[in-house]
Amino acid sequence: MHAIVSGAGVAGLALAGRLALDGWSVDVLERAPAPRRAGYLIDFFGLGFDAADRLGVLPALRERAESYPEVRAVDATGRVRSRLPISVVEQAAGGRYLTILRPQIIEALLAALPDGVRMRWGAQIETVHDEGGRVSALLSSGERLEGDVLVGADGVRSRVRQLAWGPHERFVRPVGDLIAAAWTGDDPELAADLGGRVAMQVELDRQLVVAPLGTTGVTGFAVLRGVAERDARAAVVDMGVLGRRAVRSATEPYLDRVAQTVVEPWVRGRIVLLGDAAGAVSLLAGQGASMAIAGAERLAEELAFARHATDVSRGLAAFEREWRPVLEREQARGRRLAGAFAPHSRIELEAQRAMWRATAIPGVAHVVARAAGGVAKGG
């Protein structure tokens, strides 16, 4: 059996690796010429953590994970207002928790790919055609590929979904009036001043997280409400000391609207959507990468014993039937958490600050950690 997977992100690579272990041959198509280096610092836990363990990539993720003793809530002057030990967050997740850059997850998944997976960088699908017993994809190079299933694991603005389902506007739903920015940079002085800790600042309509990477690097992540993309940098600078220092050495910034994808159905013939292409939970849920790996495992399990066309059809239908309720619950949670990011009212802001101040009270830190669902969010 042969699968064509569009997208070399977390979902696509996790699926390719698992299918190959089950005896499938897989072509992974990625329009970028090489793995992308930009990406969020995320909290990795939940269903995807367990799936990564079963897929055998958890040791590689642990090797690439960052280690921070605590998160410090700071104000516009840079003064520390409260602290949350990471050990508390880890305990709240039952010890099954990592903080890791998304590109490091990609690196680990690529390194773990078994024989049977062929990577095709710089390849884009131009047309797709479901022929009943087979599905074909015409590439921008003029080459035509045929397979038993075509998987669109190519993100919020999925090329496969656009070709087989329709325009992005029908499926991409903004969450509030929020944009997210992420960047990395080299700033030995800032890295040293952070002292190995994560700094978090929350203001009206603004939230900023900055963390050190090694001894000289830094990474930043901001959520901004009611800000045009062209004004994002200035909005972060206006937050004060941390914002000014964070953006000064920023390189390779990533900027996009906070959004979810809502698609029904996920399956059309022998074409199926996976990961953000099917149902992005948004970075507010903090579970994007986790759900991508867990969803990929579920799809692979449904296709594991496929030997002919009817097996594939049944497997795809079972995947959507079983996985859609799980993903939709996470999407609903992401929408509920929108107010916790870049709080829009003074009441929301003071409530969040009070919650962080309460972490100094014995036992309360565990409640805060569970409510936050992690530290850096992302996904």
XYZ file of C-alpha atoms in Angstrom:
379
model
C 0.000 0.000 0.000
C 1.210 3.483 -0.822
C 0.380 6.833 0.799
C 0.977 10.341 -0.517
C 1.331 12.791 2.380
C 1.268 16.513 1.672
C 3.089 18.423 4.397
C 6.279 17.706 6.338
C 4.989 19.140 9.585
C 4.361 17.314 12.848
C 1.235 15.474 11.671
C 2.585 14.490 8.266
C 5.916 13.173 9.530
C 4.364 11.303 12.460
C 1.912 9.624 10.094
C 4.582 8.769 7.521
C 6.780 7.185 10.157
C 3.996 5.051 11.607
C 2.652 3.936 8.197
C 6.147 2.892 7.115
C 6.485 0.763 10.246
C 3.243 -0.928 9.237
C 4.650 -1.805 5.814
C 3.380 1.102 3.731
C 5.528 3.032 1.294
C 5.124 6.797 1.681
C 5.918 9.900 -0.361
C 6.029 13.046 1.781
C 5.643 16.243 -0.232
C 6.749 19.574 1.218
C 6.699 22.798 -0.763
C 9.448 24.339 1.377
C 12.958 23.518 0.140
C 14.095 22.376 3.609
C 12.728 22.032 7.153
C 11.577 25.369 8.521
C 13.704 26.711 11.371
C 11.119 29.126 12.787
C 8.519 28.026 15.301
C 7.030 28.396 18.739
C 8.401 27.233 22.042
C 5.599 24.932 23.109
C 4.460 22.800 25.996
C 4.193 19.195 24.856
C 1.912 16.985 26.934
C -1.387 15.151 26.735
C -2.445 12.595 24.142
C 0.467 13.361 21.845
C 3.002 12.695 24.588
C 1.679 9.162 24.988
C 1.514 8.675 21.221
C 5.117 9.860 20.830
C 6.120 7.293 23.448
C 4.394 4.503 21.526
C 5.932 5.702 18.250
C 9.387 5.488 19.820
C 10.316 9.158 19.332
C 9.945 10.300 22.943
C 13.648 9.776 23.805
C 14.635 11.964 20.835
C 12.186 14.644 21.969
C 13.581 14.565 25.502
C 17.102 15.032 24.132
C 16.000 18.166 22.274
C 13.776 19.646 24.998
C 14.565 22.809 26.911
C 14.810 22.818 30.720
C 13.616 25.734 32.850
C 13.226 25.810 36.646
C 10.450 28.402 36.754
C 8.288 30.976 35.017
C 8.527 34.534 36.292
C 5.661 36.969 35.828
C 7.114 40.457 35.261
C 5.712 43.947 34.789
C 6.528 46.662 32.253
C 9.599 47.725 34.224
C 10.977 44.185 34.246
C 10.288 43.708 37.966
C 9.409 40.128 38.986
C 5.903 39.985 40.455
C 5.411 36.236 40.972
C 6.970 32.863 40.233
C 5.650 29.464 39.150
C 8.028 26.496 39.492
C 8.051 24.293 36.382
C 8.119 21.264 38.681
C 4.557 22.144 39.637
C 3.510 22.180 35.978
C 5.225 18.834 35.431
C 3.453 17.346 38.426
C 0.107 18.651 37.163
C 0.800 16.756 33.898
C 1.762 13.603 35.740
C 5.410 14.024 34.786
C 4.590 13.595 31.099
C 5.520 17.082 29.968
C 8.214 18.737 27.857
C 9.009 22.284 26.776
C 10.400 22.166 23.264
C 10.693 24.243 20.099
C 8.444 23.056 17.299
C 11.400 22.785 14.847
C 13.017 20.365 17.305
C 9.947 18.128 17.111
C 10.246 18.162 13.329
C 13.944 17.314 13.578
C 13.236 14.358 15.857
C 10.481 13.007 13.612
C 12.677 13.334 10.514
C 15.543 11.520 12.205
C 13.216 8.665 13.173
C 11.756 8.073 9.704
C 12.255 4.424 8.687
C 12.976 3.029 5.259
C 9.926 3.256 3.078
C 9.507 7.025 3.454
C 10.699 9.221 0.600
C 11.005 12.938 1.348
C 10.349 15.336 -1.541
C 11.365 18.878 -0.619
C 10.278 21.768 -2.818
C 7.326 19.772 -4.163
C 3.817 21.204 -4.462
C 0.622 19.538 -5.600
C -1.105 21.258 -8.520
C -4.094 18.970 -9.048
C -5.603 15.926 -7.359
C -7.848 13.267 -8.871
C -9.674 10.481 -7.057
C -10.080 7.568 -9.437
C -12.026 5.318 -7.103
C -9.494 2.563 -6.551
C -6.523 4.966 -6.573
C -5.823 8.660 -6.070
C -3.351 10.702 -8.102
C -1.557 13.998 -7.592
C 0.107 16.113 -10.266
C 3.155 17.955 -8.923
C 4.455 21.358 -9.969
C 7.426 19.533 -11.531
C 5.069 17.755 -13.917
C 5.462 14.393 -12.193
C 2.315 12.446 -11.380
C 2.116 10.279 -8.261
C -0.441 7.569 -7.569
C -1.368 6.091 -4.217
C -3.999 4.307 -2.188
C -4.619 7.388 -0.066
C -3.734 11.091 -0.222
C -3.345 12.851 3.131
C -3.555 16.615 3.413
C -1.386 17.346 6.469
C -0.320 20.712 5.121
C -1.531 23.148 7.723
C -4.222 25.760 8.238
C -3.969 26.876 4.615
C -3.855 23.354 3.241
C -3.175 23.012 -0.467
C -4.943 19.643 -0.573
C -8.006 21.070 1.135
C -8.041 24.019 -1.239
C -7.950 21.722 -4.272
C -10.459 19.112 -3.067
C -12.727 21.080 -0.701
C -12.561 24.728 -1.732
C -11.191 28.172 -0.766
C -9.540 28.726 2.609
C -12.100 31.349 3.573
C -14.742 28.638 3.945
C -12.804 26.789 6.630
C -10.466 29.177 8.492
C -12.144 30.832 11.495
C -10.293 33.617 13.363
C -10.325 33.321 17.157
C -11.082 36.763 18.475
C -9.049 39.596 17.024
C -5.719 38.011 17.897
C -2.404 37.681 16.130
C 0.562 35.629 17.324
C 4.226 36.303 16.756
C 7.206 34.061 17.452
C 10.896 34.616 16.891
C 14.383 33.521 17.855
C 17.541 35.525 18.215
C 21.033 35.688 19.647
C 21.448 37.947 22.653
C 23.992 36.726 25.236
C 23.195 39.582 27.617
C 19.451 38.947 27.656
C 19.980 35.193 27.881
C 22.229 35.720 30.906
C 19.781 38.117 32.577
C 16.960 35.600 32.195
C 19.070 33.255 34.311
C 17.676 30.106 32.737
C 14.109 31.171 33.587
C 11.088 31.941 31.431
C 9.744 35.507 31.673
C 6.039 36.190 31.092
C 4.310 39.572 30.921
C 0.566 40.127 30.609
C -0.999 43.510 29.878
C -4.329 44.661 28.421
C -4.577 43.108 24.944
C -0.967 41.887 25.132
C 0.893 38.809 26.311
C 4.612 38.108 25.967
C 6.776 35.095 26.819
C 10.575 35.179 26.510
C 12.930 32.302 27.280
C 16.660 31.616 26.912
C 18.021 29.045 24.474
C 21.364 27.747 25.603
C 23.848 30.359 26.795
C 23.376 33.007 24.087
C 20.049 32.449 22.339
C 16.555 33.692 23.162
C 13.101 32.915 21.869
C 10.012 35.086 22.102
C 6.294 34.493 21.731
C 3.587 37.183 21.802
C -0.195 37.265 21.488
C -1.646 40.645 20.539
C -5.286 41.719 20.357
C -6.569 44.341 17.938
C -3.171 44.920 16.317
C -2.465 44.957 12.576
C 0.294 42.571 11.518
C 2.453 45.471 10.312
C 2.303 46.985 13.815
C 3.141 43.816 15.761
C 6.777 44.681 16.444
C 5.904 48.140 17.748
C 3.177 46.671 19.957
C 5.651 44.314 21.610
C 8.188 47.123 22.076
C 5.505 49.233 23.763
C 5.089 46.592 26.480
C 8.200 47.886 28.233
C 11.613 46.580 29.188
C 11.058 42.927 28.301
C 9.406 43.753 24.985
C 12.146 46.142 23.896
C 14.899 43.712 24.745
C 13.112 40.730 23.232
C 12.608 42.177 19.745
C 15.968 43.899 19.496
C 17.768 40.742 18.401
C 14.802 38.937 16.833
C 15.485 36.946 13.680
C 13.312 34.652 11.600
C 9.995 36.010 12.958
C 6.780 34.110 12.372
C 3.513 36.056 12.381
C -0.035 34.944 11.754
C -3.641 35.372 12.808
C -4.833 33.104 15.606
C -7.333 30.829 13.918
C -9.024 27.459 13.918
C -10.070 25.340 10.957
C -13.518 23.814 10.790
C -14.053 21.268 8.004
C -16.801 18.716 7.494
C -16.297 16.049 6.346
C -12.569 15.346 6.620
C -12.779 12.567 4.043
C -13.588 12.774 0.349
C -13.148 9.468 -1.405
C -9.534 8.455 -0.860
C -8.439 11.911 0.296
C -8.300 12.731 4.019
C -7.307 15.807 6.008
C -5.116 15.562 9.107
C -3.788 17.916 11.762
C -4.344 21.646 11.286
C -5.711 21.091 7.785
C -8.670 19.244 9.312
C -9.118 21.010 12.632
C -6.532 23.434 13.959
C -7.128 23.916 17.675
C -5.189 27.237 17.630
C -2.195 27.980 19.820
C -4.571 29.041 22.604
C -5.322 25.393 23.378
C -1.629 24.598 23.732
C -2.188 21.199 22.139
C -1.506 21.640 18.416
C 1.630 19.484 18.179
C 0.288 16.987 20.681
C -2.983 16.540 18.811
C -1.102 16.313 15.503
C 0.934 13.319 16.691
C -2.000 11.658 18.423
C -4.242 12.158 15.380
C -1.570 10.767 13.071
C -1.272 7.672 15.234
C -5.043 7.188 15.191
C -5.222 7.473 11.406
C -2.317 5.048 10.979
C -4.002 2.556 13.284
C -7.167 2.657 11.191
C -5.130 2.045 8.022
C -2.694 -0.487 9.496
C -4.407 -3.567 8.100
C -5.693 -2.097 4.830
C -5.018 -4.347 1.870
C -7.467 -3.054 -0.729
C -9.716 -0.100 -1.567
C -12.621 -0.992 0.716
C -10.254 -1.378 3.683
C -8.935 2.138 3.102
C -12.434 3.599 2.849
C -13.528 1.929 6.077
C -10.348 3.056 7.814
C -10.778 6.684 6.792
C -14.412 6.686 7.909
C -13.485 5.137 11.261
C -10.725 7.711 11.768
C -13.098 10.635 11.342
C -15.813 9.018 13.435
C -13.483 8.335 16.358
C -11.115 11.321 16.223
C -13.461 14.207 15.388
C -15.100 14.345 18.857
C -11.666 14.387 20.520
C -10.405 17.221 18.362
C -13.592 19.247 18.626
C -13.349 19.152 22.426
C -9.858 20.670 22.208
C -11.089 23.326 19.782
C -13.851 24.293 22.201
C -11.301 24.539 25.002
C -9.131 26.788 22.843
C -12.031 29.162 22.273
C -12.799 29.268 25.997
C -9.183 30.158 26.756
C -9.160 33.138 24.376
C -9.837 35.551 27.236
C -6.810 34.275 29.162
C -4.478 35.425 26.391
C -4.042 39.159 26.026
C -6.972 39.906 28.400
C -9.273 42.502 26.918
C -10.799 44.027 30.051
C -9.338 45.341 33.271
C -11.324 42.682 35.152
C -9.779 39.888 33.061
C -6.311 41.361 33.515
C -6.595 41.717 37.299
C -8.063 38.208 37.581
C -5.073 36.757 35.773
C -2.590 38.747 37.833
C -4.335 37.651 41.024
C -4.083 34.036 39.901
C -0.345 34.399 39.379
C 0.132 36.140 42.729
C -1.675 33.239 44.361
C 1.028 30.819 43.237
C 2.962 31.849 46.345
C 0.267 30.184 48.478
C 1.008 26.484 49.159
C -1.163 24.208 47.039
C -2.513 26.968 44.804
C 0.339 26.666 42.279
C -0.955 23.242 41.292
C -4.374 24.729 40.519
C -2.802 27.507 38.443
C -0.731 25.012 36.488
C -3.746 22.892 35.688
C -5.802 25.928 34.685
C -3.030 27.247 32.459
C -2.550 23.862 30.808
C 1.176 24.559 30.517
C 3.480 27.528 30.293
C 4.443 28.613 26.815
C 1.348 27.300 25.075
C 1.949 27.349 21.366
C 1.421 24.116 19.599
